Each structure stands twice: as C-alpha cells, then as structure tokens.
XYZ file of C-alpha atoms in Angstrom:
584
model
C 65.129 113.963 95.839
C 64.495 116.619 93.769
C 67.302 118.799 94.219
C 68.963 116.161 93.243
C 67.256 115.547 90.025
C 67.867 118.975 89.217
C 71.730 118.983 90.390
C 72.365 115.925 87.968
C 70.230 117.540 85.087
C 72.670 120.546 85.478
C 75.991 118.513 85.401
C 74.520 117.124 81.951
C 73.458 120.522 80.696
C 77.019 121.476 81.295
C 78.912 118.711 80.075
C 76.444 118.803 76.319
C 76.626 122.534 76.639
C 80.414 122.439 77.451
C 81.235 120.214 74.629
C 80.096 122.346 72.422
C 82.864 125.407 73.487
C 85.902 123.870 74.041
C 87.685 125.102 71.695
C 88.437 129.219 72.113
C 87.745 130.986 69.113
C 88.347 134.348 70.276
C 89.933 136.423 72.574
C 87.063 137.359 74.995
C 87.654 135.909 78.195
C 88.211 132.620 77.333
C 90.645 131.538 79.897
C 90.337 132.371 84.165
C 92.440 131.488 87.077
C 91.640 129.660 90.523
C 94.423 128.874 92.217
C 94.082 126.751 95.961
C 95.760 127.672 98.455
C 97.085 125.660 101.736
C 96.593 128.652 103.996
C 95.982 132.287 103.808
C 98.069 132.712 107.405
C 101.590 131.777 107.400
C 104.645 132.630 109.559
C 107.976 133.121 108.482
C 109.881 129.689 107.943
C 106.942 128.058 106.252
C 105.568 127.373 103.138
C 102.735 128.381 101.358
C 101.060 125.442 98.721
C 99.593 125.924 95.869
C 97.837 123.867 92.749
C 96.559 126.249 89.583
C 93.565 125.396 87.509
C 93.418 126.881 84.117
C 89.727 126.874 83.094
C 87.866 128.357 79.990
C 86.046 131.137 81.519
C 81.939 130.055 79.855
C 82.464 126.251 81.099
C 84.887 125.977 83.933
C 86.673 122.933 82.038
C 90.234 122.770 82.050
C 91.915 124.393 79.154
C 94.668 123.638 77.706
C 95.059 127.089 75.587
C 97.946 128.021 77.463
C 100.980 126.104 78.676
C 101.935 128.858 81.171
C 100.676 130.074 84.320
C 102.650 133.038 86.208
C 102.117 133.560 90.035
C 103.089 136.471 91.580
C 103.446 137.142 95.657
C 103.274 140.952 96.354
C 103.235 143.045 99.254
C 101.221 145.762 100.277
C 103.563 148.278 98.299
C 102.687 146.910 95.355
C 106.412 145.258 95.101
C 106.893 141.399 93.756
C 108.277 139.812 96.479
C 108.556 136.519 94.077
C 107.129 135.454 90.807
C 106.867 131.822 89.485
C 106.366 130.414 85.855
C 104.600 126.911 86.427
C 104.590 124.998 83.515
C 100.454 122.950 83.171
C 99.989 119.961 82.202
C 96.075 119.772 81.129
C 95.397 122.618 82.275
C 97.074 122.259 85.763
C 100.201 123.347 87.524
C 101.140 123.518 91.276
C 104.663 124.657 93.176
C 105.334 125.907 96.370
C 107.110 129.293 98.358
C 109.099 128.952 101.419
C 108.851 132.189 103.750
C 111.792 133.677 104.651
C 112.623 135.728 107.657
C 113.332 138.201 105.582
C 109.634 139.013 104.671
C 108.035 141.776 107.298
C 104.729 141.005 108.584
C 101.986 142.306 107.135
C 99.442 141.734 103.816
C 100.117 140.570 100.741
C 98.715 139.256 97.652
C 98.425 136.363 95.125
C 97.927 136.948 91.792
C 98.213 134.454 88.804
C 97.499 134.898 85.287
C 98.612 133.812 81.651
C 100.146 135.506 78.810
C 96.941 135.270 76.802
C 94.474 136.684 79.372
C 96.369 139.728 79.568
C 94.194 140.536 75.916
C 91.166 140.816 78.350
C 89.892 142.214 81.690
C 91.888 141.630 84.333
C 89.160 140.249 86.183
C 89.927 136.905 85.294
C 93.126 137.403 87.202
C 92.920 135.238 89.867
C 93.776 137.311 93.360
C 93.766 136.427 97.279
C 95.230 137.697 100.339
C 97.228 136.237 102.688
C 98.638 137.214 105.982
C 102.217 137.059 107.152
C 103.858 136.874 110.715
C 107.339 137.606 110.956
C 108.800 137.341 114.527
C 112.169 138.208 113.652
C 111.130 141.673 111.981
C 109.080 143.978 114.088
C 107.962 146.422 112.109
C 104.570 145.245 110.302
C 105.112 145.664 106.498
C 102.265 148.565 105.933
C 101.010 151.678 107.869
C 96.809 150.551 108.278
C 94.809 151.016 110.889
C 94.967 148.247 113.531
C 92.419 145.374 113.154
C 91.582 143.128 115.985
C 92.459 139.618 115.661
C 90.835 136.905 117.630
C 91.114 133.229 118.133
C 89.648 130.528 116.059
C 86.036 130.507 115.800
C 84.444 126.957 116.035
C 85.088 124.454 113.260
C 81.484 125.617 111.907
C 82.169 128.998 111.776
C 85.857 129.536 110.653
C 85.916 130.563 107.597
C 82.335 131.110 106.373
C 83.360 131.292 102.350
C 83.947 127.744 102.659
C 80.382 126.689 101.976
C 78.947 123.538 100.392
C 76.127 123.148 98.006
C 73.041 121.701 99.896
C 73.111 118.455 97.768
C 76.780 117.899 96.965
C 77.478 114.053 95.943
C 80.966 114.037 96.667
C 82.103 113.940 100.599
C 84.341 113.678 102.608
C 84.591 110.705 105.253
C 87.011 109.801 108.129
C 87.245 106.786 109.142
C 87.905 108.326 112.987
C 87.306 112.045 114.115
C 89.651 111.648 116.924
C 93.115 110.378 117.293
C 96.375 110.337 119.642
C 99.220 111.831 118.514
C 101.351 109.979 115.823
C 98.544 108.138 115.056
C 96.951 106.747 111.027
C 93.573 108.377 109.872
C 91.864 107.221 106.476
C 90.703 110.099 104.657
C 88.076 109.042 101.877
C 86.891 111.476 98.830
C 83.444 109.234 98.080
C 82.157 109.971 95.073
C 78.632 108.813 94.282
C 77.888 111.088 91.232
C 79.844 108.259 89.320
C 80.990 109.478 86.107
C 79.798 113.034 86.609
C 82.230 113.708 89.907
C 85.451 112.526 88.237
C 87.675 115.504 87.955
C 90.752 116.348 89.505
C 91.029 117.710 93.047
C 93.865 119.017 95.445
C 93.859 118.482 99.532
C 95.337 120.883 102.415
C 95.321 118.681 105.507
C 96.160 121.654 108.180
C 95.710 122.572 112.025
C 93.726 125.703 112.135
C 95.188 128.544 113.092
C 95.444 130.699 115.812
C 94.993 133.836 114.261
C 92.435 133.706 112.170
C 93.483 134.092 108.691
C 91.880 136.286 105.480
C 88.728 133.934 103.665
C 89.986 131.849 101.604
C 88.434 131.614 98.047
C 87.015 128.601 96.787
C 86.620 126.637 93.492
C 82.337 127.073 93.922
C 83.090 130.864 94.756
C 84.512 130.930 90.856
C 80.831 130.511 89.334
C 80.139 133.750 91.299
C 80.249 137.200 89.730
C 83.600 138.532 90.495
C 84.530 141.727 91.942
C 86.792 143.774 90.393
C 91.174 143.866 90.495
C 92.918 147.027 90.718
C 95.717 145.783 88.404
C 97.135 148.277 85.629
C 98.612 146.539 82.540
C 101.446 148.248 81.283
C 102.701 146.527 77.903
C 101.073 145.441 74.972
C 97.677 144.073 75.028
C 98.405 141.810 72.151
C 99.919 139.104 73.930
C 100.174 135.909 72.393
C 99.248 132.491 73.577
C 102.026 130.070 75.287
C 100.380 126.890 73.781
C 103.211 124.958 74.028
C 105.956 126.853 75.955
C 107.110 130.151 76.975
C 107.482 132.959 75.128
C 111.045 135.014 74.594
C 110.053 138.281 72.850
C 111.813 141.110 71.725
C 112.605 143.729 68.749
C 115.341 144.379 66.176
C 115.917 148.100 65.888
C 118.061 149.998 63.205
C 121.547 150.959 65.026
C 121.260 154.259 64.085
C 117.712 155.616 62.961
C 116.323 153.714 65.778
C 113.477 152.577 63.317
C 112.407 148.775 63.202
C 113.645 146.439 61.007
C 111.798 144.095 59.227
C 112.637 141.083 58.136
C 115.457 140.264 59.659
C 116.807 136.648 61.098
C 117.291 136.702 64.626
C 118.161 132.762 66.053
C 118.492 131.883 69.788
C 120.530 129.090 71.077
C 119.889 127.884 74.583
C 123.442 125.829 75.407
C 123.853 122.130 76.886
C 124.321 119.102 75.588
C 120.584 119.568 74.576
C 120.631 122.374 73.331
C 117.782 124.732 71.602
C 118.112 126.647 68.303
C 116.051 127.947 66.061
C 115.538 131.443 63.969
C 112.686 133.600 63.856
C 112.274 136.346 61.078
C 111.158 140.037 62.530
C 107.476 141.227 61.575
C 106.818 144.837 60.099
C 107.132 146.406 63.536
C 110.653 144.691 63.802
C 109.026 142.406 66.896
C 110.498 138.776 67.218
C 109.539 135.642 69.619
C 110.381 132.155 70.437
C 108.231 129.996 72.005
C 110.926 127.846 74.204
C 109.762 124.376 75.402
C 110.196 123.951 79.216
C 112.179 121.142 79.113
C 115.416 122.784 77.758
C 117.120 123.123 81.505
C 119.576 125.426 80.164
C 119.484 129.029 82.244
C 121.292 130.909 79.308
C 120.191 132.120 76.299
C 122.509 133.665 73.245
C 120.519 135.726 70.929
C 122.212 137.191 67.874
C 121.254 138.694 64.347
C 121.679 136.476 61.187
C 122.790 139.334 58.539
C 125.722 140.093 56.920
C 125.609 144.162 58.209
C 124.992 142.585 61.621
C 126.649 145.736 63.771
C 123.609 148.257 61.484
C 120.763 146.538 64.034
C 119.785 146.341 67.760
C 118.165 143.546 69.649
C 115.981 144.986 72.721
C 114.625 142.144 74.102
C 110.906 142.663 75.682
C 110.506 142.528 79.700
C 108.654 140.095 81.210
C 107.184 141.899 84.090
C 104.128 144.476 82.085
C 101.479 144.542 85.878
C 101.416 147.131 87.929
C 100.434 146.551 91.227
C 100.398 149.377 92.946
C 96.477 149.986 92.811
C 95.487 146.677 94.678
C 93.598 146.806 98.078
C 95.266 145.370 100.794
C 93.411 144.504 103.931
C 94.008 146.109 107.341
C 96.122 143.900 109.213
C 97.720 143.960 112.768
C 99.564 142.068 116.125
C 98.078 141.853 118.861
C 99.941 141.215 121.925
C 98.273 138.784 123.424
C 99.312 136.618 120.898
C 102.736 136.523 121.304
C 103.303 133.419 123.342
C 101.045 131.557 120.550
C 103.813 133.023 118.206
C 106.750 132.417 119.826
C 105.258 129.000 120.543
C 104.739 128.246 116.241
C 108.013 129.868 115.644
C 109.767 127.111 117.932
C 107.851 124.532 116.176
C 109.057 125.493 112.652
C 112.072 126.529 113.330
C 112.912 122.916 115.089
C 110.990 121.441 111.828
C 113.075 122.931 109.314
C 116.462 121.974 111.701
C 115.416 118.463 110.550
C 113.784 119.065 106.434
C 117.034 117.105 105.805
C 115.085 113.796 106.968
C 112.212 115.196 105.971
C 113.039 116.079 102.262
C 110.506 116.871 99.130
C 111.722 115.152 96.235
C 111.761 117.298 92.639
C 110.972 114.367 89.754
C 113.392 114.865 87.489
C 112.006 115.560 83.876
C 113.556 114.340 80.648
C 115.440 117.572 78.821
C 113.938 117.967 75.671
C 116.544 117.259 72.801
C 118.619 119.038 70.363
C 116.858 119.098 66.526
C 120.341 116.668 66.082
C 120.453 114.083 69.002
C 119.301 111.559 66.789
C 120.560 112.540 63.670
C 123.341 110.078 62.237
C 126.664 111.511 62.028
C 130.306 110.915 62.952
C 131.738 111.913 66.038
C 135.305 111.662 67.255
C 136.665 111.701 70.404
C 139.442 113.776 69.912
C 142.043 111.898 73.124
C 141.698 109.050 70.437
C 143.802 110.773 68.246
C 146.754 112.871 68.109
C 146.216 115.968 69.920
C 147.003 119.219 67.698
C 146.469 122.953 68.752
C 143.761 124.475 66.158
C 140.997 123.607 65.124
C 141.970 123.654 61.248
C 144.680 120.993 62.041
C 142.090 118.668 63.548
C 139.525 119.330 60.563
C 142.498 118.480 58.370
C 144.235 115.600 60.289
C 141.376 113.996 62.018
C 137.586 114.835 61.032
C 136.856 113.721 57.352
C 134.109 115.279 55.081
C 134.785 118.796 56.905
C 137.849 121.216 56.183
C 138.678 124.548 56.273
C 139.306 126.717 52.764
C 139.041 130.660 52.380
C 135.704 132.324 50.799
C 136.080 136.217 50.431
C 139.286 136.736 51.974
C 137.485 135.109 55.001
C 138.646 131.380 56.966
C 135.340 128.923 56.548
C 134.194 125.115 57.716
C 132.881 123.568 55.122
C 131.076 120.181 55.058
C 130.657 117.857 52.237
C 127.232 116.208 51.790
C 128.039 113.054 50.340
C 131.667 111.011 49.379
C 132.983 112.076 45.770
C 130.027 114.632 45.252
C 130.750 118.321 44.552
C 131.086 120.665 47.655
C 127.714 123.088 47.856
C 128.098 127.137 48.293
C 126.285 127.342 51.485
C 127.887 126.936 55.093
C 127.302 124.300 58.132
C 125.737 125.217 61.106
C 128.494 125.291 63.724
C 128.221 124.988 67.794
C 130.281 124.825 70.480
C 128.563 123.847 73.820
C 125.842 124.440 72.276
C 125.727 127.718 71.223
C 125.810 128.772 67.707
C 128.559 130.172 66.042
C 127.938 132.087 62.802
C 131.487 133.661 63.012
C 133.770 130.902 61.039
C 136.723 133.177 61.948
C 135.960 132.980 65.928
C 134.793 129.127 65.613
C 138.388 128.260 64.487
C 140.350 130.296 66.598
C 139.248 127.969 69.819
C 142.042 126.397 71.645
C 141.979 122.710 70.549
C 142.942 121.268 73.227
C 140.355 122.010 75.188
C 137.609 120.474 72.985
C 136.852 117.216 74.556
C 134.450 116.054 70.557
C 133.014 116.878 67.305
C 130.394 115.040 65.536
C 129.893 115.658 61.700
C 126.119 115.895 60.200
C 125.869 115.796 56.652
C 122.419 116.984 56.488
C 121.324 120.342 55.333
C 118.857 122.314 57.240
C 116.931 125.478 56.407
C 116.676 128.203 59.269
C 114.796 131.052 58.500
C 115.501 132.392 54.682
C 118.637 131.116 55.403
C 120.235 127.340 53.722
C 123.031 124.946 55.515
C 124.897 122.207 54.523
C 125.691 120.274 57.536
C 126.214 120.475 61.065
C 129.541 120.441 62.798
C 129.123 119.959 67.046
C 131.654 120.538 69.387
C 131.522 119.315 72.910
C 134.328 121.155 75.325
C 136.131 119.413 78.021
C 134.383 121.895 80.222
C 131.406 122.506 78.670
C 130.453 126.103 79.412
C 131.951 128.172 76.256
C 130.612 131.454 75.447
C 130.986 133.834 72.924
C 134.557 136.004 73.563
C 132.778 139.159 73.186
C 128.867 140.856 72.883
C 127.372 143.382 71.223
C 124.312 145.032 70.422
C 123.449 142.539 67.962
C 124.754 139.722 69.884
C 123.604 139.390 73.495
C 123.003 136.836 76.175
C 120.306 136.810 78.663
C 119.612 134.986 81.862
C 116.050 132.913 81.441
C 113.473 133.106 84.056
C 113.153 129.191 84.184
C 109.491 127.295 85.129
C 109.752 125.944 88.703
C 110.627 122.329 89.383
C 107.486 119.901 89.686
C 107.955 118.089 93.123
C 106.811 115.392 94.994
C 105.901 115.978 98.820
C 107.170 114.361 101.669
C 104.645 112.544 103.598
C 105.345 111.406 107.206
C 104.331 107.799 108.196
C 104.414 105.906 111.521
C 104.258 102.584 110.519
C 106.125 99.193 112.000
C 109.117 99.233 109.892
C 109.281 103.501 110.509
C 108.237 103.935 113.552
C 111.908 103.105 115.570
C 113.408 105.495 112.789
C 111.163 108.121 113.654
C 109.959 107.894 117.236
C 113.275 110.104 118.328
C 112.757 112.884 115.888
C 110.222 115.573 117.000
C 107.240 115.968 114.943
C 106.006 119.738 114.950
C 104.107 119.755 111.788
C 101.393 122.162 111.681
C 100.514 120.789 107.478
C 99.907 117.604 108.197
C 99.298 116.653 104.437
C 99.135 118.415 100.840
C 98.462 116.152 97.895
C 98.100 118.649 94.936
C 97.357 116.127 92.716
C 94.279 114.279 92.909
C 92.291 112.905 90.039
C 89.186 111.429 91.178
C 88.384 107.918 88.603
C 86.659 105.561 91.223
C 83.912 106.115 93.564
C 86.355 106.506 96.923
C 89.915 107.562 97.017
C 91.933 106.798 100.003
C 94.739 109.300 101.292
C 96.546 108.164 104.650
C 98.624 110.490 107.055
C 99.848 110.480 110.302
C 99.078 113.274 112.774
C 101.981 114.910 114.413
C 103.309 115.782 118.187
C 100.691 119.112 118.114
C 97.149 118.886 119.639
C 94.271 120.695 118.251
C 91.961 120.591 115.387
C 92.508 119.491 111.700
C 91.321 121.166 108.620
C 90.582 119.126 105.589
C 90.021 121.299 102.778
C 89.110 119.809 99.411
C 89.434 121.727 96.074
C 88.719 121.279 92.204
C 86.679 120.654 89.246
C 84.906 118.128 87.891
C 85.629 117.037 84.321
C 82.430 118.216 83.076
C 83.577 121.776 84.799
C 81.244 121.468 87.789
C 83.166 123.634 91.057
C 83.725 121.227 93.912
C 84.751 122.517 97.662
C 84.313 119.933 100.450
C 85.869 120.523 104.069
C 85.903 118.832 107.041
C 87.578 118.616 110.149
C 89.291 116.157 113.089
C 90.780 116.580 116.214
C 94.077 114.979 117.826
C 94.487 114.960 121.271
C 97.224 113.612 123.563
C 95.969 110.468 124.774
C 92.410 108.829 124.340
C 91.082 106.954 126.732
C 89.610 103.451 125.569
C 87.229 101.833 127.153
C-alpha cells in the first residue's frame, strides 16, 4: 500500500512539476524520440509498424514543438535503405515499411529524429535494431562474426527489457488465455489510476518468434540514462523548428561572384488546383525557407527569383539528408541452419498472405488538401467552351474576360487587372498562374495555346508578397492540368518534394456470423494478429477484439505509451492458440 502511495504522489509531482515546463524556452534538449515498434525480427515480405511519440525531454509529455518526425531504416553500411517524414498530430505520428526481397539479411537500424533536435546531442535520437531474414538473398548483409541464435525462451523470459514497474495500475486482462484457431479474444487495457493513467497508448498483438529477435526498447526504458549514438551531423546545427509544417530551405547566390545575396524575393508555388504560394525574402547569408503545410498533395515544387536582373542570382536549394551513419554499432548477427525449415515454413505463410492483401487491404484516410490563399476569394470565372473559342490568350482577355486586358509597359506585353468598374487602372501587375504555378513572365503567360485552357477566374484583390505589390489575381485552369514552365534556369528551378507518408487505417480480420462464410475459404497465415497504433486511454477499460489466425503458438501483447501527465507505461502479456480445445 505504500508503494502505491508513493507511485501516485509521483504522478502528481510530475503532472504540477510538468505544468510548469511545457513550454520550451530554449534549445537544450527539449524534445526526444521513442518510437514502438511491432517487432525487432522481420522477414522479407512483411511489415514493420511503427507509432512515434514526440516528448519534451525534462517531462516526458507530448510536445507539440515540432510538426515533423523523420525515420530512417539503415543497414549495417551505414546506407538509408528508406526514410519517412510522418507528419504528428499532438505530438504523435505512426506509418508503416513493407520489406522487400530486395533487402539482404542482416542488421539494421532505426533512427528518428526532428529538425529541431538536430541543435542538440544526438542522444535524444531515438535508435533500435532490428533483424532481417531474407530467403531469397543468401548472402547476409554484413561480414560479423557468427552469433548463435536459439529458439524462443519462455513467455517469462523473452525479452527481459520488457519489464513492468512492481506497482503498475494499468493492466492488461484477457478475457481467455487459450483459444482455437479463428477464434474472438477480448483484450482489456484496465485502468484504475483514473485520471492519472489516461494517455495515449499503441498495441502489437504478435506470435513470438522463432528466432529470437534484438530487445526491444520500451517507453519506461526512456526515463533511463541513455547510452550514447554514434551519429555524425553533417549540416548546420542551426536548424529551425517545423512547428507547423516542413521546411524547404535553400540559398540565393550571386551568378558570378558566388557571394550571397541578401535580400532578395524568392516565391515557391506548389501546383494543383490547391495550390501553395508564397515569397520569402533571403537573410544576410543569402539563406531562404518555407515552411510547407502537409496537406498541399502536390509532389512538385517551382522555385524562382522575384527580381528584375533575375539571370545575376543562383538558387541552391539545401539537402535534406545532413546524418551520417556510418559510425553506428551494429550487432553481430547470423543463420543458422537449423532454422531453415522454420524459414521456409514463415516465408510460405507470407508469401500466401500477401497473394491475398487484395481482400485484406489497409485503407489510407484521405485528408482534406489544404487550400489555395484564393479558393474562397470572390471572383469571376469563365468557362471558356461557353464562349467562342479563339487561339491566344490576348484575344480571350479582349473578347471574353472583362476587367483584365493586355496593353504594352516598356516595350514589354502585360495582363493587367482593374480593381474596381470606372476606377483608374493601378501601376502594379496581377499575380498570374497557370495550373497553379506562378508565372511572373507576362510575355510567356500569353504565349499559351488557348485552346488548351479549359478556365480563368478574375480576382480583383491586391495582395502583397514579399516587398513586392499586386493588383489582382488572374487563374488559369488547363484542360490537362499539368503545365510547367517551357524552360529552367538557375534562377528558376523545379524540385521533386519528399512528401509526409499517408496516415492509414489497418485492416483487422474478423470471424463473425455475417463474415465468417466470406472468409472461412481464404487461408489465414497471419503472424500480426493486431496493431492498433492509436490508442487513447479516457475510461477505466478499453476493449480491442481480434481474431486469431490458422497458426498455432503463442501471442505477444505488447502495450506502449505515455500517460498524459508524462508517466512511461509498458504492459505485456501473452496467450496461446492451439488447434482444437477440448471442452469438457
């Protein structure tokens, strides 16, 4: 009783103490990684889960500092085999990595980290090993000395890191510990600590392997002193937050001097019919960057310089990759032989489960684009198969669209739009898209092929972009949608965006009456029974059902997060199926 006396007065001392720090005020570790993992074993032609948790690094409570998480899957050469950008939402993010036979065997590493907490030690990186088994690809993927591998320990011994504290309030309870095959178990996350355990969680529901896999690391292991990552950062250590997106950086250079220039307009247009655009002026070093909301679904990006001695300047846009990983220490890993009907066996299994993912599908939730600065503005648009058709663009403005036309400024062809009926037209110019992406070249703007613009919608509104002042906006939609500039250059350059991954929602097998004649004909070889990423714990018992599958053995239930008031939480049990159980 009083352990727990002293467990609750420590969840209060965090959450007053906590209260007190959540807002970062400078830039020593104030953010850490844990990331959750389904398994640290996987073969080829399966997938590895995951769910980030973005904490401040004094009081374990979500943060919401940055926006971005990047995960990166290396092997033991210190080569990216794939990197993510998960967009959180509070402070949490989760995706997923199918294996491909294309991987070798061996060890490899996940690391994830944000923008920001590459201003600090990297030991706030968050990095685990995992173990891969490719059947199709002999050779294992490094040189180390062979390490014997043995089968699974009992469900008490498996993975020792996966320790509870003595008193922990929150459990987990089955409402069976053995079933048949295809058969319902209730899985319950009690919570008696009330208030104090509601947090938000994520749940593996996995046979255990074979092979024993590398520990796992666990949400209480983060309160532990951690041990040092062999990680060399290679850019700038001034890295800016991305509070509310992710960050496009890059620098103007003078053409010819090489020097930086300073303030100078550089805008970026991300096409679509939502498109993004905005301007950003360079600092004293020349250095420039957008902060791009995650919702523009555009893969494209047209960066260009807003000056009149445009071809005098540079744009070298910053790389995203600035780690290093050819320092980290990968653990000695080997086959052994006697394994290799096990292997064969699991390879069988997945390979006949992914013949069928078709009718077994995840399901990505579409998310609302974010919109254009003029979806809602009012304006006049005209569907131009309404109307005559003509060939140029200055016959339309002049037959068709009113309050925009076409006049010569400086021995130059311009658009011009008028701000209001019978007023006086202004000196400065309309913003003009096609597609989506901005044009600041009137010339090339009216020398598209008219015919192939599908509409144009007139804004009289004028906008200020940088130092810079429009009158108007003039949007044109082609047939086909996908116009890009005729030509780039060094101060006008497109570049393919490394997008966020897709949030998902995972399939979840049932065998229930109105299911069960659908589904009693198509095998059932999963070995991940269930993976709920997203679990926030509000009552005092939340129910997750599954179904078990056409494999015998033991069941992991693994049980990761944080309490709201930052407390660590790792609960784990286990459950066995069988074949048949005889009833008495």
């Amino acid at each position: 009783m009083k352990n727990k006396i002293l467990y609750i007065f420590f969840l209060l001392a965090t959450f007053f103490s906590s209260n007190s720090q959540n807002t970062p005020t400078n830039t020593t570790a104030q953010e850490e990684i844990f990331v959750h993992i389904n398994s640290s074993l996987l073969f080829s032609g399966e997938y590895l889960y995951y769910k980030l948790y973005c904490l401040n690094a004094q009081t374990h409570q979500k943060t919401k500092l940055s926006n971005i998480v990047y995960v990166d899957f290396v092997d033991s050469n210190g080569k990216t085999v794939f990197n993510h950008k998960i967009v959180l939402e509070d402070g949490l993010g989760n995706s997923d990595f199918f294996v491909p036979s294309t991987i070798a065997s061996g060890s490899y590493k996940l690391v994830a980290y944000t923008q920001w907490m590459q201003n600090n030690p990297v030991d706030k990186f968050f990095e685990t090993s995992l173990k891969i088994i490719n059947p199709y690809i002999a050779e294992i993927n490094n040189t180390q000395e062979i390490e014997s591998i043995a089968f699974p320990k009992s469900a008490s011994q498996q993975d020792k890191n996966l320790k509870l504290p003595e008193d922990l309030n929150i459990q987990i309870i089955l409402d069976k510990k053995q079933l048949s095959i295809r058969e319902k178990i209730n899985i319950i996350i009690q919570n008696n600590m009330g208030p104090l355990g509601n947090g938000d969680y994520s749940m593996s529901v996995r046979k255990l392997d074979d092979i024993e896999g590398f520990p796992r690391k666990t949400a209480t292991q983060a309160m532990s002193k951690k041990e040092g990552v062999n990680i060399i950062f290679m850019g700038n250590s001034n890295q800016k937050a991305e509070t509310d997106g992710y960050l496009l950086k890059g620098e103007v250079i003078k053409r010819i001097s090489k020097l930086p220039a300073q303030s100078v307009d550089v805008a970026v247009s991300i096409p679509g019919e939502n498109f993004l655009f905005t301007v950003v002026t360079t600092n004293a070093a020349g250095e420039f960057s957008f902060e791009i909301d995650p919702n523009f679904q555009g893969e494209q990006a047209i960066i260009q310089i807003l000056e009149d001695k445009k071809e005098d300047y540079e744009i070298n846009l910053q790389d995203e990759k600035y780690l290093d990983y050819s320092k980290l220490d990968f653990p000695k890993f080997s086959i052994d032989k006697s394994f290799k009907d096990k292997i064969v066996e699991r390879s069988i299994y997945n390979q006949i489960e992914n013949g069928y993912y078709n009718l077994k599908p995840d399901t990505i939730e579409e998310k609302q684009s974010a919109l254009s600065f003029v979806r809602y503005e009012k304006g006049i648009t005209y569907e131009l198969d309404d109307y005559t058709r003509f060939n140029t663009m200055k016959e339309v403005l002049t037959e068709i669209v009113k309050l925009a036309w076409t006049t010569t400024e400086n021995n130059k062809r311009v658009v011009k739009v008028l701000e209001r009926e019978m007023s006086a037209p202004t000196k400065f110019l309309p913003l003009l898209f096609v597609d989506g992406v901005f044009m600041e070249d009137h010339e090339e703007f009216l020398n598209i092929n008219a015919l192939q613009v599908k509409d144009i919608k007139i804004i009289r509104k004028g906008y200020y972009f940088g130092e810079n002042e429009y009158q108007g906006v003039v949007v044109v939609n082609t047939k086909k949608g996908n116009f890009i500039p005729s030509e780039f250059s060094t101060s006008l350059i497109q570049k393919t965006l490394f997008l966020p991954q897709p949030s998902k929602r995972y399939f979840s097998q049932t065998y229930n009456k109105g299911a069960a004649e659908v589904n009693k004909r198509i095998p059932d070889y999963r070995l991940q029974l269930m993976w709920n990423p997203m679990i926030n714990l509000t009552m005092r018992e939340t129910h997750a059902i599954l179904y078990s599958s056409d494999i015998p053995g033991i069941y992991e239930i693994v049980v990761e997060g944080y309490t709201n008031h930052g407390v660590p939480i790792s609960l784990r049990e286990t459950f066995e199926v069988i074949d048949s159980i005889n009833k008495e």
